[in-house]
Short mmCIF file of C-alpha atoms in Angstrom, two decimals:
data_model
loop_
_atom_site.label_atom_id
_atom_site.label_comp_id
_atom_site.label_asym_id
_atom_site.label_seq_id
_atom_site.Cartn_x
_atom_site.Cartn_y
_atom_site.Cartn_z
CA MET B 1 155.52 -2.53 -60.15
CA THR B 2 152.02 -3.02 -58.77
CA THR B 3 150.15 -0.78 -56.40
CA ASP B 4 148.20 -1.96 -53.39
CA THR B 5 145.11 -1.96 -55.64
CA GLY B 6 146.83 -4.44 -57.96
CA SER B 7 147.16 -2.12 -60.97
CA ILE B 8 150.44 -1.97 -62.85
CA VAL B 9 152.38 1.27 -62.65
CA GLN B 10 154.64 2.15 -65.58
CA ARG B 11 158.13 3.16 -64.47
CA ARG B 12 160.56 4.69 -66.89
CA ALA B 13 164.26 4.25 -67.11
CA ARG B 14 166.51 5.74 -69.73
CA ILE B 15 167.10 3.12 -72.43
CA ARG B 16 170.34 3.61 -74.27
CA ARG B 17 173.06 1.74 -76.05
CA VAL B 18 175.93 0.62 -73.83
CA ARG B 19 179.05 2.74 -73.70
CA PRO B 20 182.60 1.57 -73.01
CA GLU B 21 182.51 3.19 -69.56
CA ASP B 22 179.60 0.86 -68.63
CA ALA B 23 181.83 -2.21 -68.47
CA ALA B 24 181.87 -2.62 -64.66
CA ARG B 25 178.13 -2.07 -64.36
CA MET B 26 177.48 -4.45 -67.28
CA ARG B 27 179.58 -7.10 -65.57
CA ALA B 28 177.52 -6.68 -62.38
CA LEU B 29 174.28 -6.92 -64.35
CA ARG B 30 175.50 -9.97 -66.29
CA LEU B 31 176.35 -11.79 -63.06
CA GLU B 32 172.91 -10.91 -61.67
CA MET B 33 171.27 -12.19 -64.87
CA LEU B 34 173.06 -15.51 -64.64
CA ALA B 35 172.32 -15.95 -60.93
CA ASP B 36 168.64 -15.10 -61.35
CA ALA B 37 167.88 -17.01 -64.58
CA PRO B 38 170.61 -19.61 -65.18
CA LEU B 39 168.75 -21.46 -67.96
CA ALA B 40 168.06 -18.35 -70.02
CA PHE B 41 171.60 -17.50 -71.03
CA LEU B 42 174.44 -19.29 -72.77
CA GLU B 43 177.04 -19.28 -70.02
CA THR B 44 177.18 -20.20 -66.38
CA LEU B 45 177.56 -17.82 -63.49
CA ALA B 46 180.87 -19.48 -62.61
CA ASP B 47 182.24 -19.01 -66.13
CA ALA B 48 181.19 -15.36 -66.26
CA ALA B 49 182.55 -14.62 -62.81
CA ALA B 50 185.90 -16.15 -63.78
CA ARG B 51 186.30 -13.97 -66.87
CA PRO B 52 188.59 -10.99 -66.38
CA HIS B 53 187.16 -7.50 -66.43
CA SER B 54 189.06 -6.81 -69.64
CA GLU B 55 186.86 -9.33 -71.49
CA PHE B 56 183.69 -7.61 -70.27
CA ALA B 57 185.17 -4.27 -71.28
CA ALA B 58 186.05 -5.54 -74.75
CA ARG B 59 182.54 -6.95 -75.29
CA VAL B 60 180.90 -3.70 -74.17
CA ALA B 61 183.19 -1.66 -76.41
CA TYR B 62 182.40 -3.93 -79.37
CA THR B 63 178.62 -3.66 -78.93
CA SER B 64 178.62 0.08 -78.21
CA ALA B 65 178.82 1.08 -81.89
CA GLY B 66 178.14 -0.28 -85.33
CA PRO B 67 175.29 -1.95 -87.18
CA HIS B 68 175.93 -5.64 -86.49
CA ASN B 69 175.77 -6.09 -82.70
CA ALA B 70 174.33 -3.86 -80.00
CA GLN B 71 173.48 -4.00 -76.33
CA PHE B 72 170.86 -1.74 -74.79
CA VAL B 73 170.54 -1.09 -71.08
CA ALA B 74 168.02 0.45 -68.73
CA ASP B 75 169.74 3.02 -66.57
CA PRO B 76 167.32 4.74 -64.16
CA SER B 77 169.89 6.22 -61.81
CA GLY B 78 173.29 4.62 -61.97
CA ARG B 79 172.54 0.93 -61.46
CA LEU B 80 171.67 -0.93 -64.64
CA VAL B 81 168.32 -2.70 -64.22
CA GLY B 82 167.70 -4.21 -67.64
CA HIS B 83 169.38 -5.42 -70.80
CA ALA B 84 168.54 -6.51 -74.32
CA GLY B 85 170.96 -7.26 -77.12
CA GLY B 86 170.54 -7.44 -80.86
CA THR B 87 172.63 -9.03 -83.57
CA THR B 88 172.39 -9.69 -87.28
CA ALA B 89 171.13 -13.01 -88.57
CA PRO B 90 173.70 -14.60 -90.91
CA ASN B 91 171.16 -15.94 -93.41
CA GLU B 92 168.44 -13.25 -93.19
CA PRO B 93 169.71 -9.75 -93.91
CA GLY B 94 166.42 -8.09 -92.85
CA LEU B 95 166.36 -9.72 -89.41
CA THR B 96 167.71 -8.76 -86.00
CA VAL B 97 167.98 -11.54 -83.42
CA ILE B 98 167.28 -10.33 -79.90
CA TYR B 99 169.34 -11.96 -77.17
CA ALA B 100 170.11 -11.78 -73.44
CA VAL B 101 166.91 -10.02 -72.43
CA TYR B 102 166.74 -9.36 -68.72
CA VAL B 103 164.84 -7.15 -66.30
CA THR B 104 165.89 -7.10 -62.65
CA PRO B 105 163.11 -8.47 -60.37
CA ALA B 106 162.21 -5.11 -58.80
CA TRP B 107 161.45 -3.71 -62.26
CA ARG B 108 159.44 -6.62 -63.67
CA GLY B 109 155.91 -5.64 -64.63
CA SER B 110 156.92 -1.99 -64.94
CA GLY B 111 156.90 -1.75 -68.73
CA LEU B 112 160.69 -1.87 -68.87
CA LEU B 113 160.73 -4.99 -71.05
CA GLY B 114 158.82 -3.18 -73.76
CA GLN B 115 161.14 -0.18 -73.52
CA LEU B 116 164.20 -2.40 -73.97
CA ILE B 117 162.67 -4.21 -76.95
CA ASP B 118 161.72 -0.83 -78.44
CA GLY B 119 165.38 0.23 -78.14
CA VAL B 120 166.56 -2.81 -80.06
CA ALA B 121 163.72 -2.39 -82.59
CA ALA B 122 164.64 1.24 -83.33
CA TRP B 123 168.29 0.28 -83.84
CA SER B 124 167.22 -2.61 -86.10
CA ARG B 125 165.07 -0.33 -88.27
CA ASP B 126 167.87 2.26 -88.44
CA CYS B 127 170.16 -0.50 -89.72
CA GLY B 128 167.65 -1.55 -92.41
CA ARG B 129 166.39 -4.67 -90.67
CA PRO B 130 162.58 -4.57 -90.41
CA GLU B 131 162.02 -7.79 -88.44
CA LEU B 132 162.89 -9.11 -84.97
CA LEU B 133 163.31 -12.71 -83.79
CA LEU B 134 163.86 -14.10 -80.33
CA GLU B 135 163.90 -17.52 -78.73
CA VAL B 136 162.24 -18.57 -75.49
CA VAL B 137 162.75 -21.80 -73.59
CA VAL B 138 159.63 -23.95 -73.97
CA GLY B 139 157.85 -23.87 -70.61
CA ASN B 140 158.95 -20.34 -69.72
CA ASP B 141 155.33 -19.22 -69.88
CA ARG B 142 155.90 -15.87 -68.17
CA ALA B 143 158.41 -14.78 -70.82
CA TYR B 144 156.27 -16.23 -73.61
CA ARG B 145 153.20 -14.25 -72.50
CA ALA B 146 155.27 -11.07 -72.02
CA TYR B 147 156.62 -11.30 -75.57
CA GLN B 148 153.13 -11.99 -76.92
CA ARG B 149 151.94 -8.77 -75.27
CA LEU B 150 154.75 -6.97 -77.11
CA GLY B 151 153.50 -8.26 -80.46
CA PHE B 152 155.71 -11.30 -80.95
CA LYS B 153 154.07 -14.31 -82.60
CA ASP B 154 155.08 -17.93 -82.13
CA THR B 155 156.41 -19.13 -85.49
CA GLY B 156 155.93 -22.81 -84.67
CA VAL B 157 159.68 -23.35 -85.09
CA ARG B 158 161.33 -25.30 -82.27
CA VAL B 159 165.09 -25.58 -81.91
CA PRO B 160 167.35 -27.35 -79.44
CA HIS B 161 168.69 -25.20 -76.62
CA PRO B 162 172.29 -24.39 -77.57
CA THR B 163 173.85 -25.57 -74.30
CA ILE B 164 171.30 -27.75 -72.47
CA PRO B 165 170.24 -30.73 -74.62
CA ALA B 166 167.16 -31.50 -72.50
CA LEU B 167 165.61 -28.09 -73.32
CA THR B 168 163.90 -26.80 -76.44
CA GLU B 169 163.42 -23.20 -77.48
CA LEU B 170 160.61 -21.72 -79.53
CA GLN B 171 161.05 -18.87 -81.98
CA MET B 172 158.92 -15.73 -81.96
CA ARG B 173 158.92 -12.90 -84.51
CA ARG B 174 157.46 -9.42 -84.97
CA PRO B 175 158.11 -6.32 -87.03
CA ALA B 176 160.86 -4.08 -85.71
#
C-alpha cells in the first residue's frame, strides 16, 4: 500500500499453513487468482469453478500437513488475501519448488509477498531443503523484479509453459 507521499507502507497479515477448515476460503481465493492472473496458473477459471467443493477440501487437507506439499495463506482478518505453495522437487532432494504465488491487488506492494515466501522458506528449511526455486512467465516483469528484491536470481534456464505453448518461463533460485 502506498501513502499519498508515495512511500510504501508495510502491512502485516498472519501467514500460516492452510488448515482443513480453510477449504471454502481457499476456493474463493483460488477463483480470484485465476480471474486476476489467468496466465500464471495451471488451470482455467472455468475448470476451477466447475470442480466440486469436496475436491478443494481434499487438496487443502492434503497440503495442511506433512513435508512434501504445503500451502501458506495470508489471513489478516478472515478473508484470505495471499497464497504461496511449496512442493518437493523429484530430482533434487534439497529443493522446494514454490508454486501458485498470489497477492490480492489491494495488498500488492505491502510486503505480503515476502512474508508468504518466508513462510514457504521456513517450512522448506524445517524439512531439510535449503534451496527454493520458482518459475515466472517471461515478460512478467513486475513479478520478476519482485522476486529479485526477495533475493531470487535468474538461473538462465528457460522452460516451456506447461499449458500454453506460446509462453516460456524462466527459473529463479535462492536459499531458503
